[in-house]
CSV table of C-alpha atoms and ligand atoms in Angstrom, one decimal:
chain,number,residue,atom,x,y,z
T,1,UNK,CA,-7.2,-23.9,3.4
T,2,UNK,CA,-5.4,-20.8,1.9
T,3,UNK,CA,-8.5,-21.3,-0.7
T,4,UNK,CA,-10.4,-21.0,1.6
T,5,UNK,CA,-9.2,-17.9,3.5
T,6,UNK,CA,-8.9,-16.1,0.3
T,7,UNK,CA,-12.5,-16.7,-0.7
T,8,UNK,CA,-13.4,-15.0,2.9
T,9,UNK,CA,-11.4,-12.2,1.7
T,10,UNK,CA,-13.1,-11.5,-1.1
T,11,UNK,CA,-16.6,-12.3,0.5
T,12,UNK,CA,-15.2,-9.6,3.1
T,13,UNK,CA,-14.9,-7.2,0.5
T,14,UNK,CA,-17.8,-8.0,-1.4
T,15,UNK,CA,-19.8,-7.2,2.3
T,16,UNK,CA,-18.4,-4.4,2.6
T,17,UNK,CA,-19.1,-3.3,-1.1
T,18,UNK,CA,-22.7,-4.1,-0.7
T,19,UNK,CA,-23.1,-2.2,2.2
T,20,UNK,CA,-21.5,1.0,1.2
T,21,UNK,CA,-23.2,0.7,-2.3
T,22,UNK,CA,-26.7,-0.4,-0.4
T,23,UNK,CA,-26.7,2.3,1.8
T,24,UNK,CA,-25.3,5.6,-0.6
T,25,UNK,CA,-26.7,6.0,-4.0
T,26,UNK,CA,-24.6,8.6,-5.0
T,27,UNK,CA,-21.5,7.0,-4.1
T,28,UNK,CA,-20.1,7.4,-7.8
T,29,UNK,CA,-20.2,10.9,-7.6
T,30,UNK,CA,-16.9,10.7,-5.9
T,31,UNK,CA,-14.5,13.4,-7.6
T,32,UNK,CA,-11.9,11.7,-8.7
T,33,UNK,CA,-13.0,9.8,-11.6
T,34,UNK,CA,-14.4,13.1,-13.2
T,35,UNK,CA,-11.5,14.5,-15.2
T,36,UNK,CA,-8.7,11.8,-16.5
T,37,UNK,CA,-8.2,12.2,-20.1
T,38,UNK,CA,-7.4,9.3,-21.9
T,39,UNK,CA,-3.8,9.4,-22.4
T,40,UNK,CA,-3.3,6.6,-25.1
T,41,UNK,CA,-2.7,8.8,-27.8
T,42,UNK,CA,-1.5,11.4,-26.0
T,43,UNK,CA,2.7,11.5,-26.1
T,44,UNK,CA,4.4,11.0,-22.2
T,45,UNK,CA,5.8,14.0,-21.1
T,46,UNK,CA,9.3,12.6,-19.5
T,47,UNK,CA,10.0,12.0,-15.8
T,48,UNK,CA,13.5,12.2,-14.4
T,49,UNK,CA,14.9,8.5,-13.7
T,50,UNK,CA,14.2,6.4,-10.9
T,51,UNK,CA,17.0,4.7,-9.6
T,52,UNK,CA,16.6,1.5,-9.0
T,53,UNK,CA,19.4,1.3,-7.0
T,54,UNK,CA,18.7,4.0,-4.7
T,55,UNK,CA,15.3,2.6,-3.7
T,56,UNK,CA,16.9,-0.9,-3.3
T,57,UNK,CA,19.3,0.5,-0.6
T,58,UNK,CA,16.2,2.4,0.9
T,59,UNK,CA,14.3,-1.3,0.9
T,60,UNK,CA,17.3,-2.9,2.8
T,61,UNK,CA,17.7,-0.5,5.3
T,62,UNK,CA,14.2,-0.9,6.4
T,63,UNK,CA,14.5,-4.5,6.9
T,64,UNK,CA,18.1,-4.4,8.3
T,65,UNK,CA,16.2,-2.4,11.2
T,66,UNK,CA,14.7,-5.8,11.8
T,67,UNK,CA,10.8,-6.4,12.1
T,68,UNK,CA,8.7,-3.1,11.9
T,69,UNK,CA,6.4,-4.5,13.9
T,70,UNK,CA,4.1,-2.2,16.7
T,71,UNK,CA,6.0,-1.6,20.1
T,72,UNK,CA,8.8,-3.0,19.0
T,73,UNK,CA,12.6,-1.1,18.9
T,74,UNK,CA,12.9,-1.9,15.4
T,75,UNK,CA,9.5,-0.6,14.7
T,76,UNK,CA,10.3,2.7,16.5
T,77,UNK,CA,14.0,3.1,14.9
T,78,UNK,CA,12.4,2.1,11.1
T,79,UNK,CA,9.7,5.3,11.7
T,80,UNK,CA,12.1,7.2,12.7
T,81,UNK,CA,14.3,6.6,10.2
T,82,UNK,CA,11.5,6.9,7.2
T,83,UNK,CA,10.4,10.6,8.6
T,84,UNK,CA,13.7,11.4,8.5
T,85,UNK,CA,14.3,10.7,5.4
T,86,UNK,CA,11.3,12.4,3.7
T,87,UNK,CA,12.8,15.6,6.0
T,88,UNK,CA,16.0,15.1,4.1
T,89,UNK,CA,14.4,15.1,1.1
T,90,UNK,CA,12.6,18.4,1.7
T,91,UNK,CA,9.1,17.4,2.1
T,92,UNK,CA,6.9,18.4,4.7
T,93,UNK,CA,6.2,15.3,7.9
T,94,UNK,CA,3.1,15.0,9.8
T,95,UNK,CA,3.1,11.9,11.9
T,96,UNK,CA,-0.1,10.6,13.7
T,97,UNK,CA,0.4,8.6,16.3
T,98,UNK,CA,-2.4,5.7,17.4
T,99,UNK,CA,-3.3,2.8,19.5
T,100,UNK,CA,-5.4,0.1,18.2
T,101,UNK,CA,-5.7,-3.1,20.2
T,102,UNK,CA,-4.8,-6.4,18.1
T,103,UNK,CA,-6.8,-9.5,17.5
T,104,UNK,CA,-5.3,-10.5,20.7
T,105,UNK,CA,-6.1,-7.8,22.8
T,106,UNK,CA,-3.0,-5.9,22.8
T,107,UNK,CA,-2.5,-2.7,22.6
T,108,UNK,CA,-0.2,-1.8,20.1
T,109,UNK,CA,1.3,1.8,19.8
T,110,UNK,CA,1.7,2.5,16.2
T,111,UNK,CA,2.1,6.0,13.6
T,112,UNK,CA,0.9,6.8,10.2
T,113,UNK,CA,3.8,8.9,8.5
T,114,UNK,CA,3.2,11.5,5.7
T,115,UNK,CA,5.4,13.4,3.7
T,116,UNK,CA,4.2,16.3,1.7
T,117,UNK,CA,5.4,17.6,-1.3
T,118,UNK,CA,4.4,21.4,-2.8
T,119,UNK,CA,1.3,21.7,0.6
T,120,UNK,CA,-0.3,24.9,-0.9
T,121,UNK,CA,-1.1,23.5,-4.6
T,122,UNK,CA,-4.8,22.4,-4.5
T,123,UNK,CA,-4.7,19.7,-6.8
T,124,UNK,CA,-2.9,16.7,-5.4
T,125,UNK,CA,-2.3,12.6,-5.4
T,126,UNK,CA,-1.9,10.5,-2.9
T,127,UNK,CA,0.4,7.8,-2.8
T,128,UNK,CA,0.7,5.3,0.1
T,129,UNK,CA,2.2,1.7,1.1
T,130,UNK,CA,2.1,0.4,4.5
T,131,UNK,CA,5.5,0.4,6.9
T,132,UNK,CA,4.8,-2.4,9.3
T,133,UNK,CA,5.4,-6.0,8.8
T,134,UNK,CA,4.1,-8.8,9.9
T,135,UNK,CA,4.8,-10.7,13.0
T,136,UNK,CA,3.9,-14.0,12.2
T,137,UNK,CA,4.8,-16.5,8.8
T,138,UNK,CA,1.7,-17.8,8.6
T,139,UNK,CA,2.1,-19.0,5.0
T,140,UNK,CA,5.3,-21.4,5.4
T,141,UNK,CA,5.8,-24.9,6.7
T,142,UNK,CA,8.4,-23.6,9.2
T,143,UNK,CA,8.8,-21.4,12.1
T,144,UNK,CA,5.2,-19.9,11.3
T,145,UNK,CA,4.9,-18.3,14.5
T,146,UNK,CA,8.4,-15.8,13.7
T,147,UNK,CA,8.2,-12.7,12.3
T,148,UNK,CA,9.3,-12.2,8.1
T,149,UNK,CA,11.7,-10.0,6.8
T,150,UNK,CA,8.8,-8.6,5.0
T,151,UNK,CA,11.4,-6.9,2.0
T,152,UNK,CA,8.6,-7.5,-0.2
T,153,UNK,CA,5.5,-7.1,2.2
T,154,UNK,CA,5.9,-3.6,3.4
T,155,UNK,CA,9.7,-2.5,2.6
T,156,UNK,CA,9.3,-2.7,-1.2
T,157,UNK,CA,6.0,-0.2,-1.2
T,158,UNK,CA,7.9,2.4,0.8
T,159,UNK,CA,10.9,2.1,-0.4
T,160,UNK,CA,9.4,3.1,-3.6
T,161,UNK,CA,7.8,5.9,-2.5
T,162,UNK,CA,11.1,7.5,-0.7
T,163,UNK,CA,12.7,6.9,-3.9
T,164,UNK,CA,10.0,9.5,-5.8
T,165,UNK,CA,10.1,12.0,-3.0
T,166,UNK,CA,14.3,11.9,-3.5
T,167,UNK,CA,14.3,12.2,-7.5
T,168,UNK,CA,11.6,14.8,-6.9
T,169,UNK,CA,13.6,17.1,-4.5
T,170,UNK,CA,16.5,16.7,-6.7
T,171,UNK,CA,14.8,17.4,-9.8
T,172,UNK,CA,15.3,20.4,-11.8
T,173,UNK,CA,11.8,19.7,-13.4
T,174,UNK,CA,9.1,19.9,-11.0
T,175,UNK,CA,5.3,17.9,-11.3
T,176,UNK,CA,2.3,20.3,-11.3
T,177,UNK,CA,0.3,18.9,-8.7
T,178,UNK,CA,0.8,18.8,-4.6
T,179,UNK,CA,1.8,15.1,-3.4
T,180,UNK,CA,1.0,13.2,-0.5
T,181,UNK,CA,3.2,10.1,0.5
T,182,UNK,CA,1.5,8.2,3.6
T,183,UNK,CA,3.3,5.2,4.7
T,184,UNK,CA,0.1,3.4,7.1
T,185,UNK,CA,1.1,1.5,9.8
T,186,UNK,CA,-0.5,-1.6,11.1
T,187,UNK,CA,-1.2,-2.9,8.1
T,188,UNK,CA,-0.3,-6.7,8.6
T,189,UNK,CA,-1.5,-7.5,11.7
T,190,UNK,CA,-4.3,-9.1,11.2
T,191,UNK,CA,-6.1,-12.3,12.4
T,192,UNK,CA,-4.4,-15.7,10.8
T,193,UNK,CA,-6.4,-18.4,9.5
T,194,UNK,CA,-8.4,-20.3,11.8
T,195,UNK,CA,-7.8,-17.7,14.3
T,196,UNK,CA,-9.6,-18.6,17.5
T,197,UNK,CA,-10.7,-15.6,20.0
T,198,UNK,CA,-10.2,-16.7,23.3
T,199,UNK,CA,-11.7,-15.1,26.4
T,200,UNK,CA,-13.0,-11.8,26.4
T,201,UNK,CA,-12.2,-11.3,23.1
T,202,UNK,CA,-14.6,-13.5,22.0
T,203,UNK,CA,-17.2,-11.5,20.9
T,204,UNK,CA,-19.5,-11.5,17.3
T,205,UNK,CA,-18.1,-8.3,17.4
T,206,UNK,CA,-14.3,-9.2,17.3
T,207,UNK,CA,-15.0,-11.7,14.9
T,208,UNK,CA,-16.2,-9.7,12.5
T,209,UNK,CA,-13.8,-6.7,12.4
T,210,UNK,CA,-11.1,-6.0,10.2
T,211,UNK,CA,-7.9,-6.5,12.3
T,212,UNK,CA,-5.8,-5.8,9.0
T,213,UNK,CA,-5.1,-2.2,7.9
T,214,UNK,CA,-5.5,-0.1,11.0
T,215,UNK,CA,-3.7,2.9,10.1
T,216,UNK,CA,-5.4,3.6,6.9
T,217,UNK,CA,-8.7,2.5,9.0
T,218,UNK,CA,-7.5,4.9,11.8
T,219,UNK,CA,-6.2,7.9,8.9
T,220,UNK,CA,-9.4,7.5,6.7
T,221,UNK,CA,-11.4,8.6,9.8
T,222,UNK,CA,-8.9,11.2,10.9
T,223,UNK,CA,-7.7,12.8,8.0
T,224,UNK,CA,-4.3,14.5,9.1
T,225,UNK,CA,-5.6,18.0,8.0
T,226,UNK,CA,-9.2,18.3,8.1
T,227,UNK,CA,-11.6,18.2,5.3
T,228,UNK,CA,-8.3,16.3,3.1
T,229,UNK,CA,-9.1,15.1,-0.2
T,230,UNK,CA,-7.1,14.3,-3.5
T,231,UNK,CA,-7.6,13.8,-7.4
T,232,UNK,CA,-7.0,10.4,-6.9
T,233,UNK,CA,-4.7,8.0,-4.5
T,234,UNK,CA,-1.9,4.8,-5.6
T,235,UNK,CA,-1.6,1.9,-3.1
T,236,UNK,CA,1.6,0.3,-3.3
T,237,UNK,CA,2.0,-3.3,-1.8
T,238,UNK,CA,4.0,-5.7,-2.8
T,239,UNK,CA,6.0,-4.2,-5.4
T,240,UNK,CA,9.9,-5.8,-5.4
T,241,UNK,CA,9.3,-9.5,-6.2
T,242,UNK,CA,11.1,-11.1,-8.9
T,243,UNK,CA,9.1,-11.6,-11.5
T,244,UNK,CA,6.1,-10.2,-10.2
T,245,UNK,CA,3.0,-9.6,-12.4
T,246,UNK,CA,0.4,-6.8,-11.7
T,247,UNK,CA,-3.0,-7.6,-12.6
T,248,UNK,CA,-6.1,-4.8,-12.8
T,249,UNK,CA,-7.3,-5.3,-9.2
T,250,UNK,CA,-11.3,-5.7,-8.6
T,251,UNK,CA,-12.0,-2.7,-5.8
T,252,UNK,CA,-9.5,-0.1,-8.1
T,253,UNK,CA,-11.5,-0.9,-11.0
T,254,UNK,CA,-14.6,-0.4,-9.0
T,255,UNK,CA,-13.5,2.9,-8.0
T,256,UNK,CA,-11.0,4.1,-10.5
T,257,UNK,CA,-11.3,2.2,-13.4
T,258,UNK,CA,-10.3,5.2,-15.7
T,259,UNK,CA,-6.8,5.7,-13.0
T,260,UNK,CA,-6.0,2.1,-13.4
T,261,UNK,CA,-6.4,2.4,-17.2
T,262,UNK,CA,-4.0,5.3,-17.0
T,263,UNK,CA,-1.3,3.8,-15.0
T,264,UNK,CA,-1.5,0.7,-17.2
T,265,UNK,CA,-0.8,2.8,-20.3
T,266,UNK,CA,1.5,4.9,-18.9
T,267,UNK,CA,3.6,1.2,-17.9
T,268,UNK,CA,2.9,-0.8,-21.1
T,269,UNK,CA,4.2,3.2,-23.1
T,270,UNK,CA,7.2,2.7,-21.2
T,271,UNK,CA,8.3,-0.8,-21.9
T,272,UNK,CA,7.1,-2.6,-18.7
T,273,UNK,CA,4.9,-5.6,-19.8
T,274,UNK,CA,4.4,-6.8,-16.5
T,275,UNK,CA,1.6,-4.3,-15.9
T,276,UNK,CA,-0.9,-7.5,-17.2
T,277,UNK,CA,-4.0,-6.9,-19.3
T,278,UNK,CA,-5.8,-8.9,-16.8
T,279,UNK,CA,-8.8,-8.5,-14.0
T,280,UNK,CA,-7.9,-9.8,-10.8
T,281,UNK,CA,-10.4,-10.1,-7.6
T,282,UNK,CA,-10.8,-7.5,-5.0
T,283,UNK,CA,-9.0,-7.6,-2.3
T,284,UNK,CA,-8.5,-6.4,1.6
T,285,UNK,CA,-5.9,-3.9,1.3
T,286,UNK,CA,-5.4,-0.3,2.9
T,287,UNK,CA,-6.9,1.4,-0.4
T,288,UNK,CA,-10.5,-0.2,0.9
T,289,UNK,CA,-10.7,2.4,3.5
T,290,UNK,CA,-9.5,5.1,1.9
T,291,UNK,CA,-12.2,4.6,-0.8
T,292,UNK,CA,-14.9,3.5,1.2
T,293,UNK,CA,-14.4,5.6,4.2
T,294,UNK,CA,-12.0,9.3,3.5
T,295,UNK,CA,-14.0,8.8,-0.3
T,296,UNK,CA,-10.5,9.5,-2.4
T,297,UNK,CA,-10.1,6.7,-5.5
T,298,UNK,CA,-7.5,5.1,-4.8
T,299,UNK,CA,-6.4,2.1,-6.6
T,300,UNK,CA,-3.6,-0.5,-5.6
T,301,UNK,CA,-0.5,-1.7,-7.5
T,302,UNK,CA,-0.1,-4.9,-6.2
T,303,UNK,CA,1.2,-8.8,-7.4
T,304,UNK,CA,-1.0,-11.1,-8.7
T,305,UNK,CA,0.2,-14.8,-9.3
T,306,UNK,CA,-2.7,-17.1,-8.9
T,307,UNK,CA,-0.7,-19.7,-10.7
T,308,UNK,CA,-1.6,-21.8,-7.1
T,309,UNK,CA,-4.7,-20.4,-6.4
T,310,UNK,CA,-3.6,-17.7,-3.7
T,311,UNK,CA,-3.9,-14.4,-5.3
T,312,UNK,CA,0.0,-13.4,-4.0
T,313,UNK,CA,3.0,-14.9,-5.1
T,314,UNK,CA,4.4,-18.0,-2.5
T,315,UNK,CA,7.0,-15.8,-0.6
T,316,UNK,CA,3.8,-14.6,1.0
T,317,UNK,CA,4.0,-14.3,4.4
T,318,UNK,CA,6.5,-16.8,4.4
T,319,UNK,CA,10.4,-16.4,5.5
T,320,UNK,CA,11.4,-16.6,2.2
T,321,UNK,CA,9.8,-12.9,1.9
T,322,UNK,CA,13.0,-11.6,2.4
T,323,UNK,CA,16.1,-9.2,0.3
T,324,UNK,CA,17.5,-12.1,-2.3
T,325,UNK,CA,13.6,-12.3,-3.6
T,326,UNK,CA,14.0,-8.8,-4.6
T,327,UNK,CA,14.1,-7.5,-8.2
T,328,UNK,CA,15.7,-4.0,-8.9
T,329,UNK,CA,13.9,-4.5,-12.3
T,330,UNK,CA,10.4,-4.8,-10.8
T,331,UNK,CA,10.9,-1.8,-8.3
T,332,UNK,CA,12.1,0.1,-11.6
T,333,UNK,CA,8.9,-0.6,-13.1
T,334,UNK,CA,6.3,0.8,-11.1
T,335,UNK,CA,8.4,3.4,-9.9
T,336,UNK,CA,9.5,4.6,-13.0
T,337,UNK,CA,5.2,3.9,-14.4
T,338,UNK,CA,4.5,6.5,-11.1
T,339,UNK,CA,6.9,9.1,-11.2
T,340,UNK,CA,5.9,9.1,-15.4
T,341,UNK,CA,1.9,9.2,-13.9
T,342,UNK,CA,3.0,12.5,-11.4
T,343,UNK,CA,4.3,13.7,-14.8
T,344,UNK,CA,1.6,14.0,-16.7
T,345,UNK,CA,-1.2,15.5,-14.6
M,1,LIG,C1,-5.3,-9.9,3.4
M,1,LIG,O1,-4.5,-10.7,3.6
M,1,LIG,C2,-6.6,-9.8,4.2
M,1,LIG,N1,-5.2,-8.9,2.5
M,1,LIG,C3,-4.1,-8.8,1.7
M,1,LIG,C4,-3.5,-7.5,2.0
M,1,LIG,C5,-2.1,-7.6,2.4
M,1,LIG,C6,-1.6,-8.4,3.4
M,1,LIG,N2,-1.1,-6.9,1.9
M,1,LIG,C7,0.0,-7.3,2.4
M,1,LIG,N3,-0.3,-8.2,3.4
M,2,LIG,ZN1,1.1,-9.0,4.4
């Protein structure tokens, strides 16, 4: 069954793919890809140090709000709490409030939250990971219909990313391009398995649309400052997981293939050998929509562990997605591999 609903994933993606690709034959002519040296022989200019520890505190305070999911307290006091944080550490906040109904037919109030570092510099990378978490554990044997912790599935992405925008304020060294930091909302609530629409919203219609990532659906058609674009974009998801491999994923190698290369580098010139020499399938994932519809390359850092043949490791949207299955070592990692990437552009 979870075979099964991965394999509509990817046939999801390659739909999509087709589509776009079908209907825009210049869509490699996106910017992006133009200018990334190859950096292999090229010696890392040093980043300041992420601290593990820092981000780890970030990542538990976000779940000890309890589950960021849309209209919920929680939800509300978590935003709050991550905009006020990237005020604190002097970056600029836009938020961009939404609705979006669910797969349900609820309407769910949610925000996209971005940070911006250095606003005027023209050259600038995005980095994003979605805030939300999802409502349901549709992956374990128990108590499938409760919400997850989601430390790893949301928290670890974010938490991440607050921890570059602190070492960067506090930095005597500064990076040479303009940053972006979105943290998407409504990410994770998408339609389970088997999912049947039920009354009016049982339309060819619903059953076709993507009920996952509707904040970076939502941003990617409303960029928060008109006419937005950026060298390139990182997708963090799923980033805090002991042991957790990443894998070359198929849609970043489709779009950024020479940004993946880098970032892969970058990690393996640092020590980190869990950035794996290995091609995974595409997947659904907030960096779809940002590729396919606001046209920035973006490419995800995400796990891959098809040792049981779903592409995610098997605290998946389970319960057992929560704080103890966190690795400082594996935040480190890509962290320390992004703040190094910032570093040399
Ligand atoms: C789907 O499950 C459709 N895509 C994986 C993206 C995801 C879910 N990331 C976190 N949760
Ligand atoms: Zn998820």
């Amino acid at each position: 069954m979870k075979k099964h609903s991965l394999s509509s994933v990817f046939a999801l993606v390659a739909a999509i793919t087709l589509v776009f690709f079908g209907g825009c034959s210049d869509s490699k002519k996106q910017p992006a890809e133009t200018a990334t040296a190859p950096i292999a022989d090229q010696p890392l200019k040093k980043a300041p140090d992420f601290n593990a520890d820092s981000c780890f505190n970030m990542l538990a305070k976000q779940v000890n709000f309890g589950y960021r999911i849309p209209n919920n307290q929680a939800h509300v006091a978590c935003g709050n709490y991550l905009a006020a944080q990237l005020k604190a550490f002097n970056w600029q906040v836009t938020e961009q409030p939404f609705e979006e109904i669910n797969y349900k037919g609820e309407k769910m109030r949610m925000r996209n939250i971005i940070g911006s570092y250095n606003p005027n510099a023209t050259k600038r990378i995005l980095l994003a990971a979605h805030w939300d978490s999802r409502h349901i554990a549709d992956n374990d044997k128990v108590n499938t219909d409760k919400p997850i912790d989601g430390a790893n599935d949301g928290a670890s992405g974010v938490a991440v990313l607050l921890e570059i925008a602190r070492v960067i304020n506090e930095s005597k060294e500064k990076p040479n391009v303009g940053i972006d930091i979105i943290f998407f909302d409504g990410e994770d609530h998408g339609d389970p398995e088997n999912h049947e629409f039920v009354g009016p919203m049982d339309t060819q219609e619903n059953k076709e649309k993507t009920w996952w990532c509707l904040g970076s659906q939502y941003w990617s058609k409303n960029k928060h400052i008109e006419g937005y674009t950026a060298y390139y974009g990182i997708l963090l998801d799923m980033v805090g997981n002991k042991n957790a491999k990443f894998a070359k994923e198929g849609q970043s190698m489709q779009f950024a293939p020479a940004v993946v290369d880098k970032v892969w580098t970058i990690a393996n010139k640092l020590g980190y050998n869990n950035f794996i020499e290995k091609l995974a399938p595409p997947i659904v994932d907030d960096h779809d929509f940002v590729n396919i519809i606001a046209r920035i390359n973006m490419i995800d850092i995400i796990e891959y562990d098809n040792s049981d043949g779903i592409y995610f490791s098997n605290t998946w949207h389970t319960h057992q997605d929560n704080l103890e299955n966190i690795d400082k070592a594996t935040l480190k990692s890509v962290g320390q591999t992004v703040l190094t990437t910032l570093w040399q552009e």
